[in-house]
Short mmCIF file of C-alpha atoms and ligand atoms in Angstrom, two decimals:
data_model
loop_
_atom_site.label_atom_id
_atom_site.label_comp_id
_atom_site.label_asym_id
_atom_site.label_seq_id
_atom_site.Cartn_x
_atom_site.Cartn_y
_atom_site.Cartn_z
CA MET A 912 0.00 0.00 0.00
CA SER A 913 1.47 3.39 -0.91
CA LYS A 914 2.03 5.96 1.79
CA ALA A 915 -0.60 8.33 0.46
CA ALA A 916 -3.20 5.58 0.50
CA HIS A 917 -2.49 4.58 4.07
CA ARG A 918 -5.60 4.03 6.14
CA GLY A 919 -5.49 3.53 9.86
CA PRO A 920 -8.11 1.48 11.72
CA TYR A 921 -10.10 4.58 12.62
CA ASP A 922 -10.18 5.94 9.07
CA LEU A 923 -12.66 3.25 8.06
CA SER A 924 -16.43 3.45 7.97
CA ARG A 925 -18.42 0.34 8.87
CA GLU A 926 -18.93 -0.25 5.13
CA ASP A 927 -15.20 0.01 4.49
CA LEU A 928 -14.63 -2.52 7.21
CA ALA A 929 -17.25 -4.86 5.79
CA GLY A 930 -15.43 -4.54 2.45
CA LEU A 931 -12.27 -5.84 4.10
CA LEU A 932 -14.09 -8.86 5.51
CA PRO A 933 -16.00 -10.22 2.50
CA ASP A 934 -15.68 -13.89 3.41
CA GLU A 935 -16.32 -13.54 7.11
CA PRO A 936 -19.60 -14.06 8.93
CA ARG A 937 -21.61 -10.85 9.23
CA TYR A 938 -21.13 -10.51 12.96
CA ARG A 939 -17.39 -10.03 12.46
CA VAL A 940 -17.87 -6.43 11.36
CA ASP A 941 -19.76 -5.65 14.56
CA GLN A 942 -17.18 -7.49 16.59
CA VAL A 943 -14.26 -5.53 15.16
CA TRP A 944 -16.16 -2.24 15.32
CA GLN A 945 -17.08 -2.85 18.93
CA ALA A 946 -13.49 -3.72 19.82
CA LEU A 947 -12.22 -0.53 18.12
CA TYR A 948 -14.82 1.86 19.46
CA GLY A 949 -16.27 0.16 22.53
CA GLN A 950 -13.04 -1.07 24.07
CA SER A 951 -10.48 0.91 22.03
CA ARG A 952 -8.46 -2.24 21.46
CA ARG A 953 -5.57 -2.48 19.10
CA LEU A 954 -6.22 -4.85 16.23
CA GLU A 955 -3.45 -7.19 17.32
CA GLU A 956 -5.07 -7.41 20.75
CA MET A 957 -8.44 -8.56 19.41
CA THR A 958 -8.09 -12.07 20.74
CA GLY A 959 -11.70 -12.91 19.93
CA LEU A 960 -10.79 -12.93 16.24
CA PRO A 961 -9.22 -15.87 14.43
CA LYS A 962 -5.47 -15.44 14.55
CA GLU A 963 -4.95 -15.13 10.80
CA LEU A 964 -7.70 -12.57 10.41
CA ARG A 965 -6.29 -10.56 13.28
CA ALA A 966 -2.85 -10.59 11.73
CA ARG A 967 -4.21 -9.61 8.30
CA LEU A 968 -6.23 -6.70 9.69
CA ALA A 969 -3.35 -5.51 11.84
CA ASP A 970 -1.18 -5.60 8.76
CA GLU A 971 -3.59 -3.77 6.45
CA LEU A 972 -4.70 -1.23 9.00
CA SER A 973 -1.59 -0.24 10.89
CA PRO A 974 -2.11 2.88 13.04
CA SER A 975 -1.40 6.21 11.37
CA LEU A 976 0.36 7.63 14.42
CA THR A 977 3.50 6.06 15.83
CA MET A 978 4.28 6.74 19.45
CA LEU A 979 7.60 8.52 19.87
CA ALA A 980 7.36 9.18 23.58
CA GLU A 981 5.01 8.70 26.46
CA SER A 982 5.55 10.60 29.69
CA ARG A 983 3.67 10.79 32.94
CA SER A 984 3.64 13.36 35.70
CA THR A 985 5.10 12.26 39.00
CA ASP A 986 1.65 12.24 40.60
CA GLY A 987 0.42 9.98 37.78
CA ARG A 988 -2.46 12.23 36.88
CA THR A 989 -1.14 13.57 33.57
CA THR A 990 0.07 11.51 30.64
CA LYS A 991 1.45 13.06 27.51
CA TRP A 992 2.19 11.45 24.19
CA LEU A 993 4.30 12.61 21.32
CA TRP A 994 3.40 10.91 18.04
CA SER A 995 4.88 10.98 14.60
CA GLY A 996 2.59 10.88 11.61
CA SER A 997 3.28 10.80 7.92
CA GLY A 998 5.61 13.43 6.52
CA ARG A 999 7.55 13.55 9.79
CA SER A 1000 4.80 15.51 11.45
CA ALA A 1001 4.80 15.63 15.24
CA VAL A 1002 1.54 15.53 17.15
CA GLU A 1003 0.83 15.71 20.86
CA THR A 1004 -1.95 14.44 23.11
CA VAL A 1005 -2.50 14.83 26.84
CA LEU A 1006 -4.68 12.81 29.22
CA MET A 1007 -5.64 14.49 32.47
CA LEU A 1008 -7.21 12.58 35.36
CA TYR A 1009 -9.32 14.51 37.87
CA PRO A 1010 -11.27 13.12 40.79
CA ASP A 1011 -14.55 13.43 38.89
CA ARG A 1012 -13.53 13.17 35.24
CA ALA A 1013 -10.87 12.09 32.78
CA THR A 1014 -10.18 14.48 29.92
CA VAL A 1015 -8.13 14.00 26.80
CA CYS A 1016 -6.78 17.03 24.95
CA VAL A 1017 -6.34 16.13 21.28
CA SER A 1018 -4.53 17.78 18.39
CA SER A 1019 -6.39 18.48 15.17
CA GLN A 1020 -3.45 19.52 12.99
CA ALA A 1021 0.30 19.10 12.96
CA GLY A 1022 1.34 22.71 13.52
CA CYS A 1023 -1.05 25.59 12.90
CA ALA A 1024 -1.38 28.24 10.22
CA MET A 1025 -2.96 30.91 12.44
CA GLY A 1026 0.32 32.39 13.62
CA CYS A 1027 -0.73 33.64 17.06
CA SER A 1028 2.40 35.38 18.30
CA PHE A 1029 2.49 33.86 21.81
CA CYS A 1030 1.79 30.25 20.82
CA ALA A 1031 4.52 27.66 20.27
CA THR A 1032 2.39 25.75 17.75
CA GLY A 1033 1.72 28.95 15.84
CA GLN A 1034 5.39 29.85 15.83
CA ALA A 1035 6.21 26.47 14.29
CA GLY A 1036 3.82 27.01 11.39
CA PHE A 1037 1.46 24.68 9.61
CA VAL A 1038 2.52 21.17 8.67
CA ARG A 1039 -0.70 19.36 7.73
CA HIS A 1040 -4.26 18.51 8.71
CA LEU A 1041 -4.83 15.37 10.74
CA THR A 1042 -7.36 12.84 9.45
CA THR A 1043 -10.43 11.76 11.39
CA GLY A 1044 -8.64 8.48 12.05
CA GLU A 1045 -5.59 10.21 13.50
CA ILE A 1046 -7.74 12.24 15.87
CA LEU A 1047 -9.60 9.10 16.94
CA GLU A 1048 -6.34 7.23 17.48
CA GLN A 1049 -5.43 9.87 20.08
CA VAL A 1050 -8.74 9.35 21.87
CA ALA A 1051 -8.35 5.58 21.73
CA ALA A 1052 -4.84 5.78 23.20
CA ALA A 1053 -6.16 7.89 26.07
CA ARG A 1054 -8.97 5.43 26.72
CA ARG A 1055 -6.53 2.55 26.88
CA ALA A 1056 -4.18 4.45 29.17
CA GLY A 1057 -7.00 5.44 31.51
CA GLY A 1058 -7.49 1.76 32.37
CA SER A 1059 -10.35 1.46 34.81
CA ARG A 1060 -10.95 5.22 34.63
CA ARG A 1061 -13.57 5.87 31.97
CA LEU A 1062 -12.65 8.67 29.59
CA THR A 1063 -15.37 11.27 30.11
CA ASN A 1064 -14.31 14.40 28.20
CA VAL A 1065 -12.63 15.27 24.93
CA VAL A 1066 -11.29 18.77 24.30
CA PHE A 1067 -9.92 19.95 20.95
CA MET A 1068 -7.29 22.13 22.58
CA GLY A 1069 -4.13 20.46 21.43
CA MET A 1070 -2.09 21.50 18.43
CA GLY A 1071 -3.85 23.14 15.54
CA GLU A 1072 -7.03 25.05 14.81
CA PRO A 1073 -9.90 22.53 14.76
CA LEU A 1074 -12.26 24.70 12.73
CA ALA A 1075 -9.64 25.05 9.98
CA ASN A 1076 -9.81 21.26 9.62
CA TYR A 1077 -13.55 21.06 9.97
CA ASP A 1078 -14.46 17.87 8.13
CA SER A 1079 -11.90 15.68 9.88
CA VAL A 1080 -12.72 17.18 13.26
CA TRP A 1081 -16.45 16.78 12.80
CA GLY A 1082 -15.99 13.24 11.54
CA ALA A 1083 -14.15 12.50 14.79
CA VAL A 1084 -16.76 14.27 16.93
CA THR A 1085 -19.59 12.19 15.50
CA ARG A 1086 -17.71 8.94 16.09
CA ILE A 1087 -16.68 9.96 19.61
CA HIS A 1088 -20.34 10.66 20.32
CA ALA A 1089 -22.05 7.81 18.49
CA ASP A 1090 -19.52 5.00 18.73
CA MET A 1091 -17.40 5.81 21.77
CA GLY A 1092 -20.37 6.92 23.83
CA ILE A 1093 -19.09 10.31 24.98
CA SER A 1094 -21.94 12.78 24.84
CA ALA A 1095 -21.73 16.09 22.99
CA ARG A 1096 -21.86 18.08 26.21
CA HIS A 1097 -18.58 16.45 27.19
CA ILE A 1098 -16.87 17.44 23.95
CA THR A 1099 -15.35 20.93 23.60
CA VAL A 1100 -14.10 22.53 20.42
CA SER A 1101 -11.72 25.43 20.95
CA THR A 1102 -11.22 28.01 18.22
CA VAL A 1103 -9.31 31.20 17.76
CA GLY A 1104 -12.36 32.54 15.92
CA VAL A 1105 -12.79 30.89 12.53
CA LEU A 1106 -16.20 32.38 11.82
CA PRO A 1107 -17.40 30.13 9.00
CA GLY A 1108 -16.55 27.17 11.24
CA ILE A 1109 -18.53 28.56 14.18
CA ARG A 1110 -21.52 29.15 11.91
CA ARG A 1111 -21.27 25.63 10.55
CA LEU A 1112 -21.00 24.26 14.06
CA ALA A 1113 -24.24 26.05 14.91
CA ARG A 1114 -26.01 24.11 12.15
CA GLU A 1115 -24.88 20.67 13.34
CA ASP A 1116 -27.19 18.39 15.28
CA LEU A 1117 -24.72 17.70 18.06
CA PRO A 1118 -24.44 20.55 20.58
CA VAL A 1119 -20.77 20.52 21.54
CA ASN A 1120 -19.26 23.13 23.87
CA LEU A 1121 -17.58 26.05 22.21
CA ALA A 1122 -14.44 27.69 23.61
CA VAL A 1123 -13.16 30.84 21.95
CA SER A 1124 -9.56 31.87 22.54
CA LEU A 1125 -10.09 35.58 22.94
CA HIS A 1126 -6.99 36.99 24.73
CA ALA A 1127 -7.98 40.57 23.87
CA ALA A 1128 -11.32 42.36 23.91
CA ASN A 1129 -10.52 45.19 21.54
CA ASP A 1130 -9.57 44.81 17.89
CA ARG A 1131 -6.42 46.89 18.08
CA LEU A 1132 -4.81 44.63 20.68
CA ARG A 1133 -6.31 41.41 19.33
CA ASN A 1134 -4.92 42.15 15.85
CA THR A 1135 -1.42 42.05 17.32
CA LEU A 1136 -1.91 38.81 19.28
CA VAL A 1137 -4.20 36.90 16.93
CA PRO A 1138 -3.63 37.73 13.25
CA LEU A 1139 -6.93 36.09 12.27
CA ASN A 1140 -8.70 38.93 14.05
CA LYS A 1141 -7.99 41.17 11.05
CA ARG A 1142 -10.15 38.88 8.96
CA TYR A 1143 -12.79 38.10 11.58
CA PRO A 1144 -12.87 40.98 14.07
CA LEU A 1145 -14.57 40.95 17.45
CA GLY A 1146 -17.93 42.34 16.31
CA PRO A 1147 -18.74 39.52 13.88
CA LEU A 1148 -17.02 37.00 16.16
CA THR A 1149 -19.17 37.77 19.19
CA GLU A 1150 -22.25 37.85 16.96
CA ALA A 1151 -21.41 34.33 15.73
CA CYS A 1152 -20.97 33.26 19.38
CA ARG A 1153 -24.41 34.64 20.15
CA GLN A 1154 -25.90 32.70 17.23
CA TYR A 1155 -24.20 29.56 18.48
CA LEU A 1156 -25.64 30.03 21.94
CA THR A 1157 -29.11 30.62 20.58
CA ALA A 1158 -28.91 27.57 18.34
CA LYS A 1159 -27.32 25.16 20.81
CA GLY A 1160 -27.91 26.40 24.35
CA ARG A 1161 -24.43 25.25 25.33
CA ARG A 1162 -22.06 27.05 27.62
CA LEU A 1163 -19.67 29.35 25.84
CA SER A 1164 -16.24 29.95 27.28
CA PHE A 1165 -13.57 32.51 26.54
CA GLU A 1166 -9.94 31.51 26.97
CA TRP A 1167 -7.62 34.28 28.08
CA ALA A 1168 -3.85 33.81 28.42
CA LEU A 1169 -2.79 36.55 30.84
CA ILE A 1170 0.23 38.39 29.49
CA SER A 1171 2.07 40.75 31.80
CA GLY A 1172 1.42 44.38 30.92
CA VAL A 1173 -0.34 43.43 27.69
CA ASN A 1174 -3.84 42.18 28.50
CA ASP A 1175 -3.94 42.08 32.31
CA ARG A 1176 -4.80 45.70 33.08
CA PRO A 1177 -8.04 46.83 34.75
CA SER A 1178 -9.16 48.26 31.41
CA ASP A 1179 -8.72 44.81 29.84
CA ALA A 1180 -10.89 43.22 32.53
CA ASP A 1181 -13.47 45.92 31.92
CA GLU A 1182 -13.54 45.35 28.15
CA LEU A 1183 -13.60 41.59 28.58
CA ALA A 1184 -16.52 41.82 30.99
CA GLY A 1185 -18.32 43.94 28.41
CA LEU A 1186 -18.07 41.07 25.89
CA ALA A 1187 -18.55 38.14 28.27
CA ARG A 1188 -21.52 39.29 30.30
CA PRO A 1189 -24.12 39.65 27.53
CA LEU A 1190 -23.17 36.17 26.30
CA SER A 1191 -23.01 34.69 29.83
CA ALA A 1192 -19.61 33.40 28.76
CA HIS A 1193 -17.40 31.66 31.28
CA VAL A 1194 -13.86 33.03 31.29
CA ASN A 1195 -10.89 30.70 31.73
CA LEU A 1196 -7.75 32.54 32.75
CA ILE A 1197 -4.28 31.09 32.43
CA PRO A 1198 -0.99 32.89 32.93
CA LEU A 1199 0.90 32.91 29.65
CA ASN A 1200 3.61 30.31 29.31
CA PRO A 1201 6.68 31.89 27.81
CA THR A 1202 7.57 30.47 24.40
CA PRO A 1203 10.84 30.86 22.48
CA GLY A 1204 9.37 33.27 19.95
CA TYR A 1205 7.56 35.55 22.39
CA GLN A 1206 9.63 36.68 25.30
CA VAL A 1207 6.93 38.31 27.36
CA ARG A 1208 6.11 37.07 30.83
CA GLY A 1209 2.88 35.65 32.06
CA THR A 1210 1.02 37.62 34.72
CA ASP A 1211 2.23 36.90 38.26
CA PRO A 1212 -0.10 35.14 40.74
CA ALA A 1213 -1.15 38.37 42.47
CA GLY A 1214 -1.98 39.94 39.12
CA VAL A 1215 -3.98 36.88 38.11
CA ARG A 1216 -6.03 37.10 41.31
CA ARG A 1217 -6.62 40.79 40.82
CA PHE A 1218 -7.78 40.27 37.23
CA ARG A 1219 -10.04 37.41 38.30
CA ASP A 1220 -11.55 39.51 41.07
CA ASP A 1221 -12.08 42.42 38.66
CA LEU A 1222 -14.02 40.12 36.36
CA ARG A 1223 -16.05 38.59 39.17
CA ALA A 1224 -16.90 42.03 40.49
CA ARG A 1225 -18.31 42.74 37.04
CA GLY A 1226 -20.50 39.64 37.19
CA VAL A 1227 -18.41 37.32 35.01
CA ASN A 1228 -17.94 33.63 35.90
CA THR A 1229 -14.21 33.09 35.96
CA THR A 1230 -11.88 30.15 36.59
CA VAL A 1231 -8.13 30.33 36.93
CA ARG A 1232 -6.22 27.45 35.40
CA ARG A 1233 -2.88 26.95 37.01
CA ASN A 1234 0.34 26.00 35.31
CA ARG A 1235 0.51 22.66 37.02
CA GLY A 1236 1.30 19.46 35.20
CA THR A 1237 -2.03 18.13 36.31
CA ASP A 1238 -4.02 21.12 35.22
CA ILE A 1239 -3.10 21.95 31.70
CA ASP A 1240 -6.34 21.70 29.82
CA ALA A 1241 -6.61 25.41 29.14
CA ALA A 1242 -3.33 25.62 27.36
CA CYS A 1243 -2.39 22.33 25.90
CA GLY A 1244 -2.16 24.13 22.56
CA GLN A 1245 1.40 24.92 23.45
CA LEU A 1246 2.30 21.52 24.69
CA ALA A 1247 5.72 21.50 23.16
CA ALA A 1248 6.80 24.50 25.18
CA ARG A 1249 5.10 23.31 28.28
CA ALA A 1250 6.37 19.77 28.15
CA ALA A 1251 9.82 20.99 29.09
CA ARG A 1252 8.39 22.49 32.27
CA LEU A 1253 6.27 19.58 33.40
CA PRO A 1254 7.60 17.11 35.94
CA LEU A 1255 7.12 14.35 33.41
CA GLU A 1256 9.00 11.09 33.35
CA PRO A 1257 9.34 8.70 30.45
CA VAL A 1258 7.21 5.59 30.78
CA PRO A 1259 9.25 2.48 30.01
CA HIS A 1260 7.83 0.09 27.43
N1 SAH B 335 -6.27 26.71 17.94
C1 SAH B 335 -7.29 26.56 18.91
C2 SAH B 335 -7.13 25.30 19.70
C3 SAH B 335 -5.84 25.23 20.52
S1 SAH B 335 -6.31 25.47 22.13
C4 SAH B 335 -7.32 27.78 19.79
O1 SAH B 335 -6.40 28.58 19.74
O2 SAH B 335 -8.30 27.93 20.51
C5 SAH B 335 -4.89 25.98 22.90
C6 SAH B 335 -5.16 27.06 23.92
O3 SAH B 335 -3.91 27.42 24.51
C7 SAH B 335 -5.73 28.30 23.25
O4 SAH B 335 -6.64 28.92 24.11
C8 SAH B 335 -4.47 29.12 23.10
O5 SAH B 335 -4.76 30.47 22.93
C9 SAH B 335 -3.73 28.82 24.37
N2 SAH B 335 -2.31 29.14 24.30
C10 SAH B 335 -1.51 29.11 23.24
N3 SAH B 335 -0.25 29.49 23.56
C11 SAH B 335 -0.26 29.74 24.89
C12 SAH B 335 0.74 30.17 25.82
N4 SAH B 335 2.00 30.39 25.44
N5 SAH B 335 0.38 30.32 27.11
C13 SAH B 335 -0.90 30.06 27.51
N6 SAH B 335 -1.87 29.69 26.68
C14 SAH B 335 -1.58 29.52 25.37
FE1 SF4 B 336 -3.10 28.03 16.30
FE2 SF4 B 336 -4.54 28.15 18.54
FE3 SF4 B 336 -1.86 28.41 18.61
FE4 SF4 B 336 -3.35 30.35 17.56
S1 SF4 B 336 -3.36 29.65 19.70
S2 SF4 B 336 -1.48 29.53 16.67
S3 SF4 B 336 -4.97 29.20 16.60
S4 SF4 B 336 -3.00 26.60 18.04
#
């Protein structure tokens, strides 16, 4: 099979799978599908299948992502994977275990074309879109690693801009919902503000949560942090958010990386409150993680508290996400930079 034609196990539809099993009893398709999606088994581990069939399937449908490294935080609650895909692309995934939930943060692209100045993925540039199968492989790996802990949440907050790779992302969302049994309200798509994507999302049947990475609440500042703002400025963006809320009734959240002296002033809190309150948006604050290409500091803890209190005083629901290895869901988009700072240890295989 040529490289371009490579299909991983999760790139197949049920019909495709049936096409690979023409001489097998009909129940085999269900059996393999259930093992892939119900139990997230690897093909070679499907011991309920005849040995030869298992070997043939494993051979024809080798995974698209190869694990380069797996690391785990010292407290065991965070696991991070680095994968290589075709064309030497690197992709990262993080599993976070909390007392009440287990969340996987998946990548939707290798690199990102959006060029946000403060983001390590953006600084690296765009490599390629991931396929639906590659996104699902990340979820399956997290489900296996969680062991007895059921994976409850999927967030598209890893590398890449999910709404710039809409079809693959939505293909994965529908499978995660329908075949892996994770409901839409436990799936979050994070976007920097790709308007056509938000509008399309509003027309879908499944009401996923929408997170918008805002970082600035006036166009002048946002243009400098998020180049896409020049194309889709705040007015149309917040209007699309409102339409999404009306259509789906899901909670909207704004992500805000606090950058010292840039977007952490009282006037910034005031402007942000002005956008968040009418939309009842929940604001997630995270101090900026320094990246090689953007040598500005994150806001210090006292400044973070002050900004949070300013927002709360203005009636905005606000959560602070800390830069702990176990609490990285708000900013796993810059995993590469953060990985160096996490107390992660390689997991022997
Ligand atoms: N491209 C999408 C999905 C990635 S989510 C998006 O931008 O929303 C990754 C999250 O981490 C985004 O909210 C992003 O703005 C944030 N982020 C990126 N670089 C960061 C940094 N250096 N420090 C803190 N947060 C960062
Ligand atoms: Fe891309 Fe999101 Fe990073 Fe911006 S913040 S460069 S959209 S991954």
